């Protein structure tokens, strides 16, 4: 497919304070030179790519088969293991395109957010046009990333950009200012840092590892688009994240977005409400995972009572069982404004696509009288409208306001980040070595086929002579056949191991060339000639 306009720009980005859209800690050419964690998080000497969306009529016609809201296309047939291996051996390269809290505004992130139950549907939609072979989506409150594998980076990047523009309804110029793109080893390194919690707003937080694990599990489902390469990468990333948390102290203490929200409200309580945090009346809207984590961190600070507003009773009742020492008041959503009216701090963590609280709703429900009220929004899309700040006494905060809170945690964790990066480099190298070994598969298959051809030809001559001897039984002839196979396998073990263990791409290519020449793998005429001479 041709794209009339597609731009791939190579930018060497030196990040400043996180305001640049194209920045990510990645593998530089001297990947073994480890810097401080702060420098690794802030500086990036990686080739980053930005692709503009083509206006190809053919593409528009293909995508027109889906709904304008990005509904899923029919799921492609699941490839067999042999098909996935064949695709992987043909040079599929790993890419990641996305945006995160480090360089994208919340207004953009919320337009691209995809619920977990839609990850596979949207992955199939991305792969439906053929430019992308494998895809997996990771969408959380702080990041939206599409990991994909393709043989043609130009067309694949343009296809994913088209998907994002169609889903978000944003101009490509806006997307380009917020989106980062990485490929190859840099994409691998980025995912390792994500799984290890080094790219999170709160360094070392554990929730992202669970989310990467869910991304992997969805990718290998019957309707997933993980494939050979991407599923292996995600699985390695999960293993890397577990190793980092078990072998370093990076996950010790408060390491989640919920804990950052608690720290922020605790720090700002006297300034905004003029009362100690321990005396503030607390409420939370929503009863999902974020609420559970929120209550966990509040309980560690001596929380005794909190009101939960939710659409149903089931989840709040589960939270009551999980936190028997906390007096949890359950209120259905009809009583939201009664709870807001008697609370000092209200946390919001719902999956609602619309604002739960904004200026108009506060005014309509009598909450515009100047009473001090802190609103802490930890949801994406946002639950609290930014215009709430226009009312006297109301102090709204969202996930972007948590950056200052986590700066202190990041500074304290620099030593752990350096140790974690050493471990992540090992895990990234492990995957990269495996991926590079795939290029040897065609040569290994050719070598095995050629050796087996010679073996069977010589075995036929031998068995014809042996079968003329009445003293040889069928079992003994089978033993001769097993002997021939064993000799060939042992002879080939060394060359094939050498191919798999070549340390660099250059060494692997040299080994492939030497073996092809040595065994005449590309010389079909020579093989036939040898076969004719053997038969004579």
mmCIF file of N, CA and C in Angstrom, residues 447 485-496 519:
data_model
loop_
_atom_site.group_PDB
_atom_site.id
_atom_site.type_symbol
_atom_site.label_atom_id
_atom_site.label_comp_id
_atom_site.label_asym_id
_atom_site.label_seq_id
_atom_site.Cartn_x
_atom_site.Cartn_y
_atom_site.Cartn_z
ATOM 1 N N UNK A 447 20.223 -26.625 6.455
ATOM 2 C CA UNK A 447 21.309 -27.516 6.838
ATOM 3 C C UNK A 447 20.771 -28.879 7.254
ATOM 4 N N UNK A 485 20.893 -41.519 11.913
ATOM 5 C CA UNK A 485 20.287 -40.263 12.370
ATOM 6 C C UNK A 485 21.095 -39.660 13.522
ATOM 7 N N UNK A 486 21.550 -40.512 14.433
ATOM 8 C CA UNK A 486 22.332 -40.023 15.565
ATOM 9 C C UNK A 486 23.644 -39.402 15.138
ATOM 10 N N UNK A 487 24.309 -40.028 14.153
ATOM 11 C CA UNK A 487 25.585 -39.489 13.670
ATOM 12 C C UNK A 487 25.375 -38.111 13.054
ATOM 13 N N UNK A 488 24.345 -37.981 12.221
ATOM 14 C CA UNK A 488 24.062 -36.699 11.574
ATOM 15 C C UNK A 488 23.742 -35.628 12.618
ATOM 16 N N UNK A 489 22.883 -35.963 13.598
ATOM 17 C CA UNK A 489 22.500 -34.976 14.615
ATOM 18 C C UNK A 489 23.707 -34.490 15.404
ATOM 19 N N UNK A 490 24.622 -35.416 15.746
ATOM 20 C CA UNK A 490 25.803 -35.007 16.500
ATOM 21 C C UNK A 490 26.750 -34.168 15.650
ATOM 22 N N UNK A 491 26.828 -34.499 14.367
ATOM 23 C CA UNK A 491 27.687 -33.716 13.481
ATOM 24 C C UNK A 491 27.154 -32.291 13.300
ATOM 25 N N UNK A 492 25.825 -32.139 13.289
ATOM 26 C CA UNK A 492 25.217 -30.835 13.065
ATOM 27 C C UNK A 492 25.105 -30.011 14.336
ATOM 28 N N UNK A 493 25.236 -30.644 15.488
ATOM 29 C CA UNK A 493 25.032 -29.931 16.745
ATOM 30 C C UNK A 493 25.988 -28.745 16.878
ATOM 31 N N UNK A 494 27.262 -28.954 16.553
ATOM 32 C CA UNK A 494 28.238 -27.885 16.678
ATOM 33 C C UNK A 494 27.936 -26.686 15.792
ATOM 34 N N UNK A 495 27.767 -26.896 14.474
ATOM 35 C CA UNK A 495 27.455 -25.756 13.602
ATOM 36 C C UNK A 495 26.179 -25.018 13.995
ATOM 37 N N UNK A 496 25.132 -25.738 14.378
ATOM 38 C CA UNK A 496 23.870 -25.074 14.729
ATOM 39 C C UNK A 496 24.002 -24.313 16.042
ATOM 40 N N UNK A 519 28.535 -25.857 3.247
ATOM 41 C CA UNK A 519 27.632 -26.969 2.954
ATOM 42 C C UNK A 519 26.876 -26.785 1.635
#
